[in-house]
Each structure stands twice: as C-alpha cells, then as structure tokens.
Amino acid sequence: MSIEDHPLVGAARSLAASLLAPGAARVDAEGVPAGHLAAIRDAGLLGVSAPVEYGGAGAPDAVAREVAEILAGACCSTWFVQTQHHTPVRMLARSTGPARERLLGPLARGELLAGIAYAHVRAFPRRPVRATRDGEGWRFDGTVPWFTGWGLNDLMLLAGVTDEDEVVFAFTDAREGPALRPSPPMRLAALGAARTVSLGLDGLRLPEASVVLRAPRAVFAATDRARAANASPALFGVARAAVALVAEYGEPDVASALGARLDAVRAEAYTLAGHPDPLARVPERLACRTRAFDVLRAATTAAVVARGGRAMDLRDPAQRLAREGMFLLIQGQTADARRAHLDALGGPGTDEGHR
C-alpha cells in the first residue's frame, strides 16, 4: 500500500477539505474549537503512531508525516494543538512504568487529550521549572513559559530539572488549582488560536506513579537536539498550501518552480529523518532544515505578492500562511537550530532567494 492509499491519509485529506481548510480563517480569529479535535479523534488521527494493542493505528512514520502535513496545511492552529498529543503517546509507548498502563490506552484512543510543557528544559543552565523529591513523589516549582491547548487538553506532560541535573517528566491534570495557575491566553502574532498560556507552579506535588521518564539532562538534551534538527512536516504542509495559492492567483509557472524546490528539499529531509541512527548526521539535518525554511519563506512570500493588497486582510489565506510560516521558524527551536539558521541567513549569497 502506498502512503497516498493509506486510510489515515485519506481520512486526513477528507477532514482537511470538509472542515479544517474551510474553517481556518474563523479558527484563526476565534480559536481552535473542541469540535475540531473531536473530529480528528473520530478519524483515528490522535493515535496514528500509537501501538495497536493499546487502540492506536501503529502507522509508519511516513504516514504520520503525511497526516501532519495535511493537517498543518489546512489549519495550522488545529494541527499545533493536536500535535502536542503525540509526544506523550510516544513517550508512554517507550516506557515501562505504571503511567503507561494507566494512560497509554486512553491517549491512543483519543479518550484523553494531552499537551506538553517541557520546552523550558532547553533553557539550561537556567531552570525555569525545578523538580524536587517530595517523599515518595515529586514537587514542581517555577514557571512554564508556554503551554498550548489550555482549556482543550485533559492532561499535561510536565518536565522539571533537579539540582542533580536530572530531567523528570510526569503527567498531571491540565486544570487550574492552588499549585498550578495559568496566565490569560497569550496574544501572539501567529497561532494565537491555539490557546497558549504560561503556567505558574507553586509546590505542584505529583506521585511517583505519574512519572513517565527520568534521565540525565545531558542525555535528554542530545536526543532533543537531534530530533529538533529535522524539518517539521508542518513546514512542508504550510509551504504546499502557499504554493497552491500562488497557482490559484494566476501564477502557475512560479508555483511550478516553487513546487519543484519544495519536493526536492522535502525528499532530502525525510531521507535524513528516516536514518536508522536518530543521533547521526545532525549537521546535515540542520542544513536541510534551513533550506526548507528558505522554500517556505519563498512560497508564503510569493502567495502574498501574487495576492497583492488583499493579502493584508486578516481573513486572507495568503497572509495567514505567511504568519504561520513565521511561527514555524521558531517552533521547537534549539540553540543549535537557531545558530545554523542565523549563520545561513547571514552568509554569502542569501539575497539570491535560493541555492
């Protein structure tokens, strides 16, 4: 069976055409509705990579990437909320503790929706969230700078760093309480619809049974850097949507040239992402990721130029895709990715538009 023929890819395309793309402007203005996430759940897409024995689809990575592209290109805000869910599922699938048996099934089936709160671990040696032993459990204190999907997610996968430089990941309910206080929703230039808040933690106590991973921070950081070096499927989904707009706006030759560049860098990115050693060829992955952003920037800019003044209307898809592309520049960004991208932008020949 080809990727295009996979039933989950078909379900994603149907959902994108019937619900997500037609409603993207409204979602951008008003926020991601719970109904969009329920539709994604009902299509089986919240468990796309989850183990079959726990109710997931167990689909290969290529299918998961294709589904992510389709969703992001149709409604990037909805994609961003639901994509948080897949990290807890993957982490539970690799774990052996009691949290796996309690939560993996409900998450794989989409009965519960989870978000993530661990990007702050990348700020080390600062520790925005500290984890401390508290009897037989753990105490978390500090500030989570970003948490997406507040009010939509049931659970949160929270990480803190101990004084011994160990990273502790644990699940907790994603709801306000004396020890967990959300900020008002952030006003963001892009994807403000994804209901992102910061969270204040003041002695949030969680039992050992809620812990899904403990690892030396340096070990986790190495894996995280390698994973973040890959180009996100969402990047290609938004770029492809922008290329389609360029063609729709009467510039088929420009769209064809952009599409060819996009296809080439996408093929390279997914070949690198599929390498059997996830820690290998990181410099190549970073360079490819940067070239992919060059194409994304060109495609979204071309859509705005082809559209003209009408693109300045906040409801216009060309302008929305340009803002979404800006957001993807920094989504999941590590220090290594930032440095590679800035060095490429400041290097010779960057005014040529492409390599």
Coordinates of C-alpha atoms in Angstrom, one line a residue:
M1 CA 0.0 0.0 0.0
S2 CA 1.4 3.4 -0.9
I3 CA 1.3 6.3 1.5
E4 CA -1.3 8.1 -0.5
D5 CA -3.6 5.0 -0.3
H6 CA -3.3 4.6 3.5
P7 CA -6.7 5.0 5.1
L8 CA -5.4 7.5 7.7
V9 CA -4.0 9.7 4.9
G10 CA -7.4 9.5 3.2
A11 CA -9.2 10.4 6.4
A12 CA -6.9 13.4 6.9
R13 CA -7.5 14.7 3.4
S14 CA -11.2 14.3 3.8
L15 CA -11.2 16.2 7.1
A16 CA -8.9 18.9 5.8
A17 CA -11.2 19.5 2.8
S18 CA -14.6 19.3 4.6
L19 CA -13.8 21.0 7.9
L20 CA -10.3 22.4 8.6
A21 CA -9.5 24.4 5.5
P22 CA -13.0 26.0 5.1
G23 CA -12.9 27.0 8.8
A24 CA -9.3 28.1 9.0
A25 CA -9.9 31.8 8.8
R26 CA -12.6 31.6 11.5
V27 CA -10.3 29.5 13.8
D28 CA -7.5 32.0 13.3
A29 CA -9.8 34.7 14.5
E30 CA -11.7 32.9 17.3
G31 CA -9.7 30.0 18.5
V32 CA -9.5 26.2 17.9
P33 CA -12.8 24.7 18.8
A34 CA -13.1 21.4 20.7
G35 CA -15.2 20.1 17.8
H36 CA -12.1 20.2 15.5
L37 CA -10.2 18.0 17.9
A38 CA -13.1 15.6 18.3
A39 CA -13.2 15.2 14.5
I40 CA -9.5 14.4 14.5
R41 CA -10.1 11.9 17.2
D42 CA -13.0 10.3 15.4
A43 CA -10.9 10.0 12.3
G44 CA -8.3 7.9 14.3
L45 CA -5.6 10.5 13.9
L46 CA -4.8 11.1 17.5
G47 CA -3.4 7.6 17.7
V48 CA -1.7 7.5 14.3
S49 CA 1.6 6.2 15.7
A50 CA 0.3 4.6 18.9
P51 CA 0.7 0.9 19.5
V52 CA -2.2 -1.2 18.0
E53 CA -2.5 -3.2 21.2
Y54 CA -3.5 0.0 23.1
G55 CA -6.0 1.1 20.5
G56 CA -3.7 3.1 18.2
A57 CA -3.1 2.7 14.5
G58 CA 0.6 1.8 14.7
A59 CA 1.1 3.6 11.3
P60 CA 4.7 4.0 10.0
D61 CA 6.5 7.4 10.3
A62 CA 5.9 8.2 6.7
V63 CA 2.1 8.1 7.2
A64 CA 2.4 10.2 10.4
R65 CA 4.4 12.8 8.5
E66 CA 1.9 12.9 5.6
V67 CA -1.0 13.3 8.0
A68 CA 0.8 16.1 9.8
E69 CA 1.5 17.9 6.5
I70 CA -2.2 17.7 5.5
L71 CA -3.5 19.0 8.8
A72 CA -1.0 21.8 9.1
G73 CA -1.6 23.0 5.5
A74 CA -5.3 23.0 6.2
C75 CA -5.4 24.7 9.6
C76 CA -2.1 25.2 11.3
S77 CA -3.6 26.2 14.6
T78 CA -5.6 23.0 14.9
W79 CA -2.5 21.0 13.8
F80 CA -0.5 22.7 16.5
V81 CA -2.9 21.8 19.3
Q82 CA -3.2 18.2 18.3
T83 CA 0.5 17.7 17.6
Q84 CA 1.3 18.2 21.3
H85 CA -0.7 15.0 22.0
H86 CA 1.7 12.7 20.0
T87 CA 4.8 13.4 22.2
P88 CA 3.2 12.0 25.4
V89 CA 1.9 9.0 23.4
R90 CA 5.3 8.2 22.0
M91 CA 7.0 8.6 25.4
L92 CA 4.5 6.4 27.1
A93 CA 4.9 3.7 24.4
R94 CA 8.6 3.6 25.2
S95 CA 8.2 3.5 28.9
T96 CA 7.5 0.6 31.3
G97 CA 6.1 2.2 34.4
P98 CA 2.5 2.3 35.8
A99 CA 1.7 5.5 33.9
R100 CA 1.9 3.5 30.7
E101 CA -0.8 1.1 31.7
R102 CA -3.0 3.8 33.1
L103 CA -2.8 6.3 30.3
L104 CA -1.5 4.9 27.0
G105 CA -4.8 3.3 26.1
P106 CA -7.0 6.4 26.7
L107 CA -4.5 8.6 24.9
A108 CA -4.0 6.3 22.0
R109 CA -7.8 6.1 21.5
G110 CA -8.2 9.8 21.9
E111 CA -10.4 9.5 25.0
L112 CA -8.0 11.9 26.7
L113 CA -6.1 14.7 25.1
A114 CA -2.6 15.7 26.3
G115 CA -0.4 18.7 26.0
I116 CA 3.3 19.2 26.7
A117 CA 5.3 21.5 29.0
Y118 CA 8.9 20.8 28.5
A119 CA 10.5 23.3 26.0
H120 CA 11.9 25.2 29.0
V121 CA 14.3 22.3 29.6
R122 CA 16.2 23.8 26.7
A123 CA 17.0 26.9 28.7
F124 CA 19.6 25.1 30.9
P125 CA 21.6 26.1 32.8
R126 CA 18.6 28.2 33.8
R127 CA 15.9 26.0 35.4
P128 CA 12.5 27.7 34.8
V129 CA 10.9 24.6 36.4
R130 CA 12.6 22.7 39.3
A131 CA 11.8 19.2 40.2
T132 CA 12.5 18.1 43.8
R133 CA 12.0 14.9 45.6
D134 CA 9.0 15.1 47.9
G135 CA 8.6 12.0 50.0
E136 CA 7.7 9.2 47.6
G137 CA 6.7 11.7 44.8
W138 CA 7.9 14.9 43.3
R139 CA 7.4 18.6 43.7
F140 CA 7.5 21.1 40.8
D141 CA 8.1 24.8 41.2
G142 CA 8.7 27.6 38.7
T143 CA 7.1 28.9 35.5
V144 CA 6.3 27.0 32.3
P145 CA 6.7 29.7 29.7
W146 CA 4.5 28.0 27.1
F147 CA 1.6 25.6 27.2
T148 CA -0.6 25.2 24.2
G149 CA -4.2 23.9 24.2
W150 CA -5.2 25.2 27.6
G151 CA -8.9 24.5 28.1
L152 CA -8.8 21.8 25.5
N153 CA -6.2 19.4 26.9
D154 CA -7.1 17.0 29.7
L155 CA -3.6 16.2 30.7
M156 CA -0.2 17.8 30.7
L157 CA 3.2 16.2 30.3
L158 CA 5.4 18.3 32.6
A159 CA 9.1 18.4 32.9
G160 CA 11.4 19.8 35.6
V161 CA 15.1 19.7 36.2
T162 CA 16.6 18.6 39.5
D163 CA 19.6 20.1 41.3
E164 CA 21.4 16.9 40.2
D165 CA 20.7 17.8 36.6
E166 CA 18.2 15.0 36.1
V167 CA 15.1 15.7 33.9
V168 CA 11.8 14.4 35.4
F169 CA 8.7 14.0 33.2
A170 CA 5.4 13.4 34.8
F171 CA 1.7 13.7 34.0
T172 CA -0.7 15.9 35.7
D173 CA -4.2 17.2 35.1
A174 CA -4.3 20.3 32.8
R175 CA -6.6 22.4 35.1
E176 CA -6.2 25.3 37.4
G177 CA -5.5 24.7 41.1
P178 CA -3.8 26.2 44.1
A179 CA -0.4 25.0 42.8
L180 CA -1.0 25.5 39.1
R181 CA -2.1 28.9 37.8
P182 CA -2.5 29.7 34.1
S183 CA -1.9 33.2 32.7
P184 CA -4.6 34.7 30.4
P185 CA -4.3 33.4 26.8
M186 CA -1.2 35.0 25.1
R187 CA -1.7 37.4 22.3
L188 CA 0.5 36.0 19.6
A189 CA 1.3 37.2 16.1
A190 CA 0.6 33.8 14.8
L191 CA -1.3 30.7 16.1
G192 CA -2.9 32.7 18.9
A193 CA -5.9 30.5 18.2
A194 CA -4.0 27.6 19.8
R195 CA -4.8 28.8 23.3
T196 CA -1.3 29.2 24.6
V197 CA -0.7 30.3 28.2
S198 CA 2.2 30.3 30.7
L199 CA 1.8 28.4 33.9
G200 CA 2.9 29.3 37.4
L201 CA 3.8 26.2 39.5
D202 CA 3.9 26.6 43.3
G203 CA 4.6 23.3 45.0
L204 CA 2.8 21.1 42.5
R205 CA 3.0 17.6 44.0
L206 CA 2.8 14.5 41.8
P207 CA 3.1 10.9 42.8
E208 CA 5.9 8.6 41.6
A209 CA 3.2 6.7 39.6
S210 CA 2.7 9.8 37.4
V211 CA 6.4 9.8 36.3
V212 CA 7.0 8.5 32.7
L213 CA 10.7 9.3 32.3
R214 CA 13.8 10.2 34.4
A215 CA 17.0 10.8 32.5
P216 CA 20.3 12.8 32.9
R217 CA 19.7 16.2 31.4
A218 CA 22.7 15.8 29.1
V219 CA 21.4 12.6 27.7
F220 CA 17.9 14.0 27.1
A221 CA 19.4 17.2 25.5
A222 CA 21.4 15.2 23.0
T223 CA 18.3 13.3 21.8
D224 CA 16.3 16.5 21.8
R225 CA 18.9 18.4 19.7
A226 CA 19.0 15.6 17.1
R227 CA 15.2 15.4 16.9
A228 CA 14.8 19.2 16.6
A229 CA 17.3 19.2 13.8
N230 CA 14.8 17.6 11.5
A231 CA 12.5 19.7 9.3
S232 CA 8.9 19.6 10.7
P233 CA 6.3 18.1 8.4
A234 CA 4.1 21.2 9.2
L235 CA 6.7 23.3 7.4
F236 CA 6.0 21.3 4.2
G237 CA 2.3 21.4 4.7
V238 CA 2.1 25.2 5.0
A239 CA 4.6 25.6 2.1
R240 CA 2.5 23.4 -0.1
A241 CA -0.7 25.3 0.8
A242 CA 1.1 28.5 -0.2
V243 CA 2.3 27.1 -3.5
A244 CA -1.3 26.1 -4.3
L245 CA -2.4 29.7 -3.6
V246 CA 0.3 31.0 -6.0
A247 CA -1.2 28.8 -8.7
E248 CA -4.7 29.8 -7.8
Y249 CA -3.8 33.5 -8.0
G250 CA -2.7 33.1 -11.6
E251 CA 1.0 32.3 -11.4
P252 CA 1.3 28.7 -12.5
D253 CA 4.9 29.0 -13.6
V254 CA 6.0 30.4 -10.3
A255 CA 4.0 27.7 -8.5
S256 CA 5.7 25.0 -10.5
A257 CA 9.2 26.2 -9.8
L258 CA 8.4 26.6 -6.1
G259 CA 6.8 23.1 -6.0
A260 CA 9.9 21.5 -7.6
R261 CA 12.2 23.1 -4.9
L262 CA 9.8 22.0 -2.2
D263 CA 9.7 18.4 -3.4
A264 CA 13.4 18.2 -3.6
V265 CA 14.1 19.5 -0.1
R266 CA 11.2 17.5 1.4
A267 CA 12.6 14.3 -0.1
E268 CA 16.0 15.0 1.4
A269 CA 14.6 16.0 4.8
Y270 CA 12.6 12.8 5.1
T271 CA 15.5 10.6 4.0
L272 CA 17.6 12.2 6.8
A273 CA 14.8 11.8 9.3
G274 CA 14.5 8.1 8.4
H275 CA 18.1 7.4 9.2
P276 CA 18.4 4.3 11.5
D277 CA 20.6 6.3 13.9
P278 CA 18.5 9.2 15.2
L279 CA 21.6 10.9 16.5
A280 CA 23.5 10.7 13.2
R281 CA 24.1 13.4 10.6
V282 CA 22.8 16.3 12.7
P283 CA 24.7 19.0 10.8
E284 CA 23.2 17.7 7.5
R285 CA 19.7 17.7 9.1
L286 CA 20.2 21.3 10.3
A287 CA 21.4 22.4 6.9
C288 CA 18.4 20.7 5.2
R289 CA 16.0 22.2 7.7
T290 CA 17.4 25.7 6.9
R291 CA 17.0 25.1 3.2
A292 CA 13.4 24.0 3.8
F293 CA 12.7 27.3 5.6
D294 CA 14.1 29.1 2.6
V295 CA 11.5 27.4 0.4
L296 CA 8.7 28.1 3.0
R297 CA 9.6 31.8 3.1
A298 CA 9.7 32.0 -0.7
A299 CA 6.4 30.2 -1.1
T300 CA 4.5 32.3 1.5
T301 CA 6.0 35.5 0.2
A302 CA 5.0 34.6 -3.3
A303 CA 1.5 34.0 -2.2
V304 CA 1.3 37.4 -0.6
V305 CA 2.9 39.1 -3.6
A306 CA 0.6 37.3 -6.0
R307 CA -2.4 38.3 -3.9
G308 CA -1.4 41.9 -3.7
G309 CA -3.1 44.3 -1.3
R310 CA -5.9 41.9 -0.5
A311 CA -3.4 39.8 1.4
M312 CA -3.3 42.4 4.2
D313 CA -6.9 41.5 5.2
L314 CA -6.5 39.4 8.3
R315 CA -9.0 36.9 6.9
D316 CA -6.9 36.3 3.7
P317 CA -5.3 32.9 3.5
A318 CA -2.0 34.2 2.0
Q319 CA -1.4 36.5 4.9
R320 CA -2.4 33.8 7.4
L321 CA 0.0 31.3 5.8
A322 CA 2.8 33.9 6.0
R323 CA 2.2 34.3 9.7
E324 CA 2.1 30.6 10.2
G325 CA 5.4 30.3 8.4
M326 CA 6.9 32.9 10.7
F327 CA 5.7 30.8 13.7
L328 CA 7.2 27.6 12.3
L329 CA 10.6 29.4 12.2
I330 CA 10.8 29.2 16.0
Q331 CA 8.6 26.3 16.8
G332 CA 10.7 23.6 18.5
Q333 CA 13.8 25.7 18.1
T334 CA 17.0 24.6 19.9
A335 CA 20.2 26.7 20.3
D336 CA 21.8 24.6 17.5
A337 CA 18.9 25.1 15.1
R338 CA 18.9 28.9 15.8
R339 CA 22.7 29.1 15.2
A340 CA 22.5 27.1 12.0
H341 CA 19.6 29.2 10.7
L342 CA 21.2 32.6 11.6
D343 CA 24.5 31.6 10.1
A344 CA 22.8 30.6 6.9
L345 CA 20.8 33.9 6.8
G346 CA 23.9 36.0 7.4
G347 CA 26.1 34.1 5.0
P348 CA 27.1 34.9 1.4
G349 CA 24.5 34.5 -1.3
T350 CA 21.5 34.8 0.9
D351 CA 20.0 37.5 -1.3
E352 CA 19.7 35.1 -4.2
G353 CA 16.5 33.7 -2.9
H354 CA 17.6 30.1 -3.1
R355 CA 20.7 27.9 -3.5

